[in-house]
């Protein structure tokens, strides 16, 4: 595994082939985030990763807070 830091200063462990410019994908329903590499008009899946501070649903909570128009409360 390779230690890395994101642009938002999270620390993580990912695949050895990881390099600057790769992106992290948090996919609804997945148990871990994934590392993707932009390749023209598509992305190459490099593997999964561990990112301290977003492994317990924090990334989804942050997204929901930033996009409240996409959610409604149950009455």
PDB file of N, CA and C in Angstrom:
ATOM      1  N   UNK A   1       0.830  -1.193   0.000  1.00  0.00           N
ATOM      2  CA  UNK A   1       0.000   0.000   0.000  1.00  0.00           C
ATOM      3  C   UNK A   1       0.870   1.251   0.000  1.00  0.00           C
ATOM      4  N   UNK A   2       0.294   2.336  -0.490  1.00  0.00           N
ATOM      5  CA  UNK A   2       1.006   3.606  -0.579  1.00  0.00           C
ATOM      6  C   UNK A   2       0.247   4.664   0.220  1.00  0.00           C
ATOM      7  N   UNK A   3       0.955   5.397   1.054  1.00  0.00           N
ATOM      8  CA  UNK A   3       0.378   6.484   1.825  1.00  0.00           C
ATOM      9  C   UNK A   3       0.173   7.693   0.919  1.00  0.00           C
ATOM     10  N   UNK A   4      -0.987   8.370   1.043  1.00  0.00           N
ATOM     11  CA  UNK A   4      -1.228   9.568   0.233  1.00  0.00           C
ATOM     12  C   UNK A   4      -2.022  10.587   1.033  1.00  0.00           C
ATOM     13  N   UNK A   5      -2.065  11.817   0.531  1.00  0.00           N
ATOM     14  CA  UNK A   5      -2.859  12.900   1.112  1.00  0.00           C
ATOM     15  C   UNK A   5      -3.723  13.484   0.009  1.00  0.00           C
ATOM     16  N   UNK A   6      -4.986  13.775   0.332  1.00  0.00           N
ATOM     17  CA  UNK A   6      -5.894  14.341  -0.660  1.00  0.00           C
ATOM     18  C   UNK A   6      -5.772  15.866  -0.669  1.00  0.00           C
ATOM     19  N   UNK A   7      -6.431  16.501  -1.625  1.00  0.00           N
ATOM     20  CA  UNK A   7      -6.402  17.962  -1.697  1.00  0.00           C
ATOM     21  C   UNK A   7      -7.132  18.600  -0.518  1.00  0.00           C
ATOM     22  N   UNK A   8      -8.008  17.822   0.157  1.00  0.00           N
ATOM     23  CA  UNK A   8      -8.680  18.318   1.364  1.00  0.00           C
ATOM     24  C   UNK A   8      -7.947  17.873   2.626  1.00  0.00           C
ATOM     25  N   UNK A   9      -6.735  17.389   2.454  1.00  0.00           N
ATOM     26  CA  UNK A   9      -5.816  17.020   3.539  1.00  0.00           C
ATOM     27  C   UNK A   9      -6.214  15.779   4.334  1.00  0.00           C
ATOM     28  N   UNK A  10      -6.997  14.867   3.725  1.00  0.00           N
ATOM     29  CA  UNK A  10      -7.240  13.569   4.339  1.00  0.00           C
ATOM     30  C   UNK A  10      -6.027  12.692   4.066  1.00  0.00           C
ATOM     31  N   UNK A  11      -5.693  11.806   5.012  1.00  0.00           N
ATOM     32  CA  UNK A  11      -4.631  10.825   4.802  1.00  0.00           C
ATOM     33  C   UNK A  11      -5.253   9.493   4.431  1.00  0.00           C
ATOM     34  N   UNK A  12      -4.576   8.756   3.547  1.00  0.00           N
ATOM     35  CA  UNK A  12      -5.108   7.481   3.120  1.00  0.00           C
ATOM     36  C   UNK A  12      -4.048   6.490   2.722  1.00  0.00           C
ATOM     37  N   UNK A  13      -4.491   5.264   2.502  1.00  0.00           N
ATOM     38  CA  UNK A  13      -3.651   4.187   1.979  1.00  0.00           C
ATOM     39  C   UNK A  13      -4.327   3.661   0.724  1.00  0.00           C
ATOM     40  N   UNK A  14      -3.548   3.546  -0.347  1.00  0.00           N
ATOM     41  CA  UNK A  14      -4.093   3.072  -1.611  1.00  0.00           C
ATOM     42  C   UNK A  14      -3.101   2.210  -2.359  1.00  0.00           C
ATOM     43  N   UNK A  15      -3.419   1.869  -3.600  1.00  0.00           N
ATOM     44  CA  UNK A  15      -2.553   1.018  -4.414  1.00  0.00           C
ATOM     45  C   UNK A  15      -1.192   1.673  -4.684  1.00  0.00           C
ATOM     46  N   UNK A  16      -0.164   0.855  -4.839  1.00  0.00           N
ATOM     47  CA  UNK A  16       1.193   1.352  -5.111  1.00  0.00           C
ATOM     48  C   UNK A  16       1.264   2.194  -6.376  1.00  0.00           C
ATOM     49  N   UNK A  17       0.406   1.943  -7.363  1.00  0.00           N
ATOM     50  CA  UNK A  17       0.466   2.663  -8.641  1.00  0.00           C
ATOM     51  C   UNK A  17      -0.187   4.048  -8.582  1.00  0.00           C
ATOM     52  N   UNK A  18      -0.688   4.420  -7.404  1.00  0.00           N
ATOM     53  CA  UNK A  18      -1.332   5.716  -7.194  1.00  0.00           C
ATOM     54  C   UNK A  18      -0.386   6.861  -7.553  1.00  0.00           C
ATOM     55  N   UNK A  19      -0.929   7.921  -8.192  1.00  0.00           N
ATOM     56  CA  UNK A  19      -0.114   9.100  -8.499  1.00  0.00           C
ATOM     57  C   UNK A  19      -0.984  10.355  -8.463  1.00  0.00           C
ATOM     58  N   UNK A  20      -0.349  11.500  -8.415  1.00  0.00           N
ATOM     59  CA  UNK A  20      -1.054  12.783  -8.402  1.00  0.00           C
ATOM     60  C   UNK A  20      -1.985  12.857  -9.602  1.00  0.00           C
ATOM     61  N   UNK A  21      -3.183  13.370  -9.393  1.00  0.00           N
ATOM     62  CA  UNK A  21      -4.173  13.463 -10.466  1.00  0.00           C
ATOM     63  C   UNK A  21      -5.207  12.361 -10.428  1.00  0.00           C
ATOM     64  N   UNK A  22      -4.929  11.262  -9.704  1.00  0.00           N
ATOM     65  CA  UNK A  22      -5.929  10.219  -9.531  1.00  0.00           C
ATOM     66  C   UNK A  22      -7.048  10.779  -8.654  1.00  0.00           C
ATOM     67  N   UNK A  23      -8.228  10.202  -8.748  1.00  0.00           N
ATOM     68  CA  UNK A  23      -9.369  10.708  -7.988  1.00  0.00           C
ATOM     69  C   UNK A  23      -9.953   9.620  -7.092  1.00  0.00           C
ATOM     70  N   UNK A  24     -10.632  10.074  -6.046  1.00  0.00           N
ATOM     71  CA  UNK A  24     -11.286   9.172  -5.107  1.00  0.00           C
ATOM     72  C   UNK A  24     -12.778   9.170  -5.419  1.00  0.00           C
ATOM     73  N   UNK A  25     -13.352   7.983  -5.517  1.00  0.00           N
ATOM     74  CA  UNK A  25     -14.786   7.850  -5.763  1.00  0.00           C
ATOM     75  C   UNK A  25     -15.440   7.199  -4.551  1.00  0.00           C
ATOM     76  N   UNK A  26     -16.413   7.894  -3.972  1.00  0.00           N
ATOM     77  CA  UNK A  26     -17.211   7.330  -2.888  1.00  0.00           C
ATOM     78  C   UNK A  26     -18.534   6.916  -3.533  1.00  0.00           C
ATOM     79  N   UNK A  27     -18.762   5.623  -3.622  1.00  0.00           N
ATOM     80  CA  UNK A  27     -19.910   5.077  -4.328  1.00  0.00           C
ATOM     81  C   UNK A  27     -20.960   4.642  -3.315  1.00  0.00           C
ATOM     82  N   UNK A  28     -22.200   5.148  -3.465  1.00  0.00           N
ATOM     83  CA  UNK A  28     -23.271   4.766  -2.553  1.00  0.00           C
ATOM     84  C   UNK A  28     -23.398   3.247  -2.507  1.00  0.00           C
ATOM     85  N   UNK A  29     -23.421   2.697  -1.310  1.00  0.00           N
ATOM     86  CA  UNK A  29     -23.583   1.263  -1.115  1.00  0.00           C
ATOM     87  C   UNK A  29     -22.283   0.498  -1.021  1.00  0.00           C
ATOM     88  N   UNK A  30     -21.172   1.091  -1.482  1.00  0.00           N
ATOM     89  CA  UNK A  30     -19.881   0.410  -1.392  1.00  0.00           C
ATOM     90  C   UNK A  30     -19.337   0.531   0.025  1.00  0.00           C
ATOM     91  N   UNK A  31     -18.582  -0.448   0.456  1.00  0.00           N
ATOM     92  CA  UNK A  31     -18.025  -0.433   1.806  1.00  0.00           C
ATOM     93  C   UNK A  31     -16.747   0.387   1.907  1.00  0.00           C
ATOM     94  N   UNK A  32     -16.095   0.649   0.777  1.00  0.00           N
ATOM     95  CA  UNK A  32     -14.839   1.409   0.764  1.00  0.00           C
ATOM     96  C   UNK A  32     -14.837   2.373  -0.417  1.00  0.00           C
ATOM     97  N   UNK A  33     -14.026   3.435  -0.332  1.00  0.00           N
ATOM     98  CA  UNK A  33     -13.850   4.312  -1.497  1.00  0.00           C
ATOM     99  C   UNK A  33     -12.927   3.639  -2.522  1.00  0.00           C
ATOM    100  N   UNK A  34     -12.946   4.143  -3.738  1.00  0.00           N
ATOM    101  CA  UNK A  34     -12.111   3.604  -4.809  1.00  0.00           C
ATOM    102  C   UNK A  34     -11.236   4.702  -5.395  1.00  0.00           C
ATOM    103  N   UNK A  35     -10.105   4.298  -5.941  1.00  0.00           N
ATOM    104  CA  UNK A  35      -9.202   5.208  -6.642  1.00  0.00           C
ATOM    105  C   UNK A  35      -9.399   4.998  -8.139  1.00  0.00           C
ATOM    106  N   UNK A  36      -9.656   6.105  -8.848  1.00  0.00           N
ATOM    107  CA  UNK A  36      -9.839   6.078 -10.293  1.00  0.00           C
ATOM    108  C   UNK A  36      -8.798   6.969 -10.949  1.00  0.00           C
ATOM    109  N   UNK A  37      -8.385   6.606 -12.153  1.00  0.00           N
ATOM    110  CA  UNK A  37      -7.447   7.425 -12.923  1.00  0.00           C
ATOM    111  C   UNK A  37      -8.131   7.889 -14.204  1.00  0.00           C
ATOM    112  N   UNK A  38      -8.231   9.212 -14.406  1.00  0.00           N
ATOM    113  CA  UNK A  38      -8.817   9.712 -15.656  1.00  0.00           C
ATOM    114  C   UNK A  38      -7.987   9.243 -16.857  1.00  0.00           C
ATOM    115  N   UNK A  39      -8.676   8.693 -17.865  1.00  0.00           N
ATOM    116  CA  UNK A  39      -8.027   8.214 -19.092  1.00  0.00           C
ATOM    117  C   UNK A  39      -8.884   8.667 -20.273  1.00  0.00           C
ATOM    118  N   UNK A  40      -8.639   9.868 -20.770  1.00  0.00           N
ATOM    119  CA  UNK A  40      -9.437  10.385 -21.876  1.00  0.00           C
ATOM    120  C   UNK A  40     -10.865  10.630 -21.443  1.00  0.00           C
ATOM    121  N   UNK A  41     -11.818   9.929 -22.079  1.00  0.00           N
ATOM    122  CA  UNK A  41     -13.233  10.119 -21.756  1.00  0.00           C
ATOM    123  C   UNK A  41     -13.777   9.076 -20.775  1.00  0.00           C
ATOM    124  N   UNK A  42     -12.883   8.343 -20.098  1.00  0.00           N
ATOM    125  CA  UNK A  42     -13.314   7.353 -19.115  1.00  0.00           C
ATOM    126  C   UNK A  42     -12.323   7.314 -17.953  1.00  0.00           C
ATOM    127  N   UNK A  43     -12.576   6.427 -17.005  1.00  0.00           N
ATOM    128  CA  UNK A  43     -11.704   6.278 -15.838  1.00  0.00           C
ATOM    129  C   UNK A  43     -11.244   4.835 -15.721  1.00  0.00           C
ATOM    130  N   UNK A  44     -10.020   4.655 -15.260  1.00  0.00           N
ATOM    131  CA  UNK A  44      -9.454   3.343 -15.002  1.00  0.00           C
ATOM    132  C   UNK A  44      -9.549   3.083 -13.502  1.00  0.00           C
ATOM    133  N   UNK A  45     -10.140   1.959 -13.109  1.00  0.00           N
ATOM    134  CA  UNK A  45     -10.248   1.593 -11.701  1.00  0.00           C
ATOM    135  C   UNK A  45      -8.902   1.045 -11.243  1.00  0.00           C
ATOM    136  N   UNK A  46      -8.273   1.716 -10.257  1.00  0.00           N
ATOM    137  CA  UNK A  46      -6.976   1.274  -9.750  1.00  0.00           C
ATOM    138  C   UNK A  46      -7.114   0.352  -8.552  1.00  0.00           C
ATOM    139  N   UNK A  47      -8.199   0.511  -7.802  1.00  0.00           N
ATOM    140  CA  UNK A  47      -8.416  -0.332  -6.628  1.00  0.00           C
ATOM    141  C   UNK A  47      -9.114   0.429  -5.525  1.00  0.00           C
ATOM    142  N   UNK A  48      -9.274  -0.258  -4.404  1.00  0.00           N
ATOM    143  CA  UNK A  48      -9.920   0.388  -3.276  1.00  0.00           C
ATOM    144  C   UNK A  48      -8.878   1.069  -2.393  1.00  0.00           C
ATOM    145  N   UNK A  49      -9.361   1.818  -1.410  1.00  0.00           N
ATOM    146  CA  UNK A  49      -8.440   2.532  -0.533  1.00  0.00           C
ATOM    147  C   UNK A  49      -9.062   2.747   0.833  1.00  0.00           C
ATOM    148  N   UNK A  50      -8.236   3.151   1.766  1.00  0.00           N
ATOM    149  CA  UNK A  50      -8.665   3.563   3.096  1.00  0.00           C
ATOM    150  C   UNK A  50      -8.355   5.043   3.215  1.00  0.00           C
ATOM    151  N   UNK A  51      -9.329   5.839   3.663  1.00  0.00           N
ATOM    152  CA  UNK A  51      -9.095   7.266   3.873  1.00  0.00           C
ATOM    153  C   UNK A  51      -9.589   7.614   5.271  1.00  0.00           C
ATOM    154  N   UNK A  52      -8.662   8.016   6.109  1.00  0.00           N
ATOM    155  CA  UNK A  52      -9.013   8.340   7.486  1.00  0.00           C
ATOM    156  C   UNK A  52      -9.954   9.537   7.512  1.00  0.00           C
ATOM    157  N   UNK A  53     -11.117   9.366   8.118  1.00  0.00           N
ATOM    158  CA  UNK A  53     -12.076  10.452   8.234  1.00  0.00           C
ATOM    159  C   UNK A  53     -13.271  10.350   7.306  1.00  0.00           C
ATOM    160  N   UNK A  54     -13.276   9.387   6.367  1.00  0.00           N
ATOM    161  CA  UNK A  54     -14.465   9.222   5.521  1.00  0.00           C
ATOM    162  C   UNK A  54     -14.926   7.766   5.434  1.00  0.00           C
ATOM    163  N   UNK A  55     -14.417   6.926   6.303  1.00  0.00           N
ATOM    164  CA  UNK A  55     -14.757   5.508   6.219  1.00  0.00           C
ATOM    165  C   UNK A  55     -16.054   5.161   6.960  1.00  0.00           C
ATOM    166  N   UNK A  56     -16.581   6.061   7.757  1.00  0.00           N
ATOM    167  CA  UNK A  56     -17.792   5.788   8.520  1.00  0.00           C
ATOM    168  C   UNK A  56     -18.989   6.582   8.004  1.00  0.00           C
ATOM    169  N   UNK A  57     -19.005   6.905   6.705  1.00  0.00           N
ATOM    170  CA  UNK A  57     -20.129   7.608   6.124  1.00  0.00           C
ATOM    171  C   UNK A  57     -20.019   9.119   6.121  1.00  0.00           C
ATOM    172  N   UNK A  58     -18.892   9.663   6.567  1.00  0.00           N
ATOM    173  CA  UNK A  58     -18.738  11.111   6.634  1.00  0.00           C
ATOM    174  C   UNK A  58     -18.846  11.780   5.269  1.00  0.00           C
ATOM    175  N   UNK A  59     -18.328  11.153   4.232  1.00  0.00           N
ATOM    176  CA  UNK A  59     -18.379  11.748   2.890  1.00  0.00           C
ATOM    177  C   UNK A  59     -19.820  11.853   2.406  1.00  0.00           C
ATOM    178  N   UNK A  60     -20.623  10.840   2.667  1.00  0.00           N
ATOM    179  CA  UNK A  60     -22.024  10.870   2.256  1.00  0.00           C
ATOM    180  C   UNK A  60     -22.770  11.935   3.052  1.00  0.00           C
ATOM    181  N   UNK A  61     -22.516  12.019   4.355  1.00  0.00           N
ATOM    182  CA  UNK A  61     -23.165  13.037   5.184  1.00  0.00           C
ATOM    183  C   UNK A  61     -22.820  14.441   4.695  1.00  0.00           C
ATOM    184  N   UNK A  62     -21.551  14.649   4.329  1.00  0.00           N
ATOM    185  CA  UNK A  62     -21.120  15.958   3.812  1.00  0.00           C
ATOM    186  C   UNK A  62     -21.843  16.275   2.506  1.00  0.00           C
ATOM    187  N   UNK A  63     -21.978  15.283   1.622  1.00  0.00           N
ATOM    188  CA  UNK A  63     -22.653  15.494   0.338  1.00  0.00           C
ATOM    189  C   UNK A  63     -24.129  15.821   0.549  1.00  0.00           C
ATOM    190  N   UNK A  64     -24.790  15.068   1.436  1.00  0.00           N
ATOM    191  CA  UNK A  64     -26.202  15.310   1.712  1.00  0.00           C
ATOM    192  C   UNK A  64     -26.394  16.718   2.270  1.00  0.00           C
ATOM    193  N   UNK A  65     -25.517  17.152   3.179  1.00  0.00           N
ATOM    194  CA  UNK A  65     -25.605  18.502   3.750  1.00  0.00           C
ATOM    195  C   UNK A  65     -25.440  19.571   2.680  1.00  0.00           C
ATOM    196  N   UNK A  66     -24.601  19.311   1.697  1.00  0.00           N
ATOM    197  CA  UNK A  66     -24.339  20.285   0.636  1.00  0.00           C
ATOM    198  C   UNK A  66     -25.419  20.273  -0.453  1.00  0.00           C
ATOM    199  N   UNK A  67     -26.247  19.225  -0.493  1.00  0.00           N
ATOM    200  CA  UNK A  67     -27.276  19.066  -1.532  1.00  0.00           C
ATOM    201  C   UNK A  67     -28.643  18.759  -0.931  1.00  0.00           C
ATOM    202  N   UNK A  68     -29.132  19.590  -0.018  1.00  0.00           N
ATOM    203  CA  UNK A  68     -30.397  19.264   0.667  1.00  0.00           C
ATOM    204  C   UNK A  68     -31.601  19.206  -0.266  1.00  0.00           C
ATOM    205  N   UNK A  69     -31.513  19.852  -1.438  1.00  0.00           N
ATOM    206  CA  UNK A  69     -32.646  19.841  -2.375  1.00  0.00           C
ATOM    207  C   UNK A  69     -32.904  18.461  -2.956  1.00  0.00           C
ATOM    208  N   UNK A  70     -31.939  17.540  -2.807  1.00  0.00           N
ATOM    209  CA  UNK A  70     -32.094  16.183  -3.341  1.00  0.00           C
ATOM    210  C   UNK A  70     -32.790  15.236  -2.364  1.00  0.00           C
ATOM    211  N   UNK A  71     -33.116  15.739  -1.160  1.00  0.00           N
ATOM    212  CA  UNK A  71     -33.691  14.883  -0.126  1.00  0.00           C
ATOM    213  C   UNK A  71     -34.894  15.542   0.503  1.00  0.00           C
ATOM    214  N   UNK A  72     -35.835  14.717   0.951  1.00  0.00           N
ATOM    215  CA  UNK A  72     -37.025  15.229   1.642  1.00  0.00           C
ATOM    216  C   UNK A  72     -37.179  14.451   2.930  1.00  0.00           C
ATOM    217  N   UNK A  73     -37.755  15.125   3.932  1.00  0.00           N
ATOM    218  CA  UNK A  73     -38.054  14.457   5.191  1.00  0.00           C
ATOM    219  C   UNK A  73     -39.316  13.624   5.040  1.00  0.00           C
ATOM    220  N   UNK A  74     -39.395  12.538   5.775  1.00  0.00           N
ATOM    221  CA  UNK A  74     -40.591  11.698   5.804  1.00  0.00           C
ATOM    222  C   UNK A  74     -41.546  12.305   6.811  1.00  0.00           C
ATOM    223  N   UNK A  75     -42.821  12.378   6.466  1.00  0.00           N
ATOM    224  CA  UNK A  75     -43.827  12.933   7.380  1.00  0.00           C
ATOM    225  C   UNK A  75     -44.506  11.827   8.151  1.00  0.00           C
TER     226      UNK A  75
END
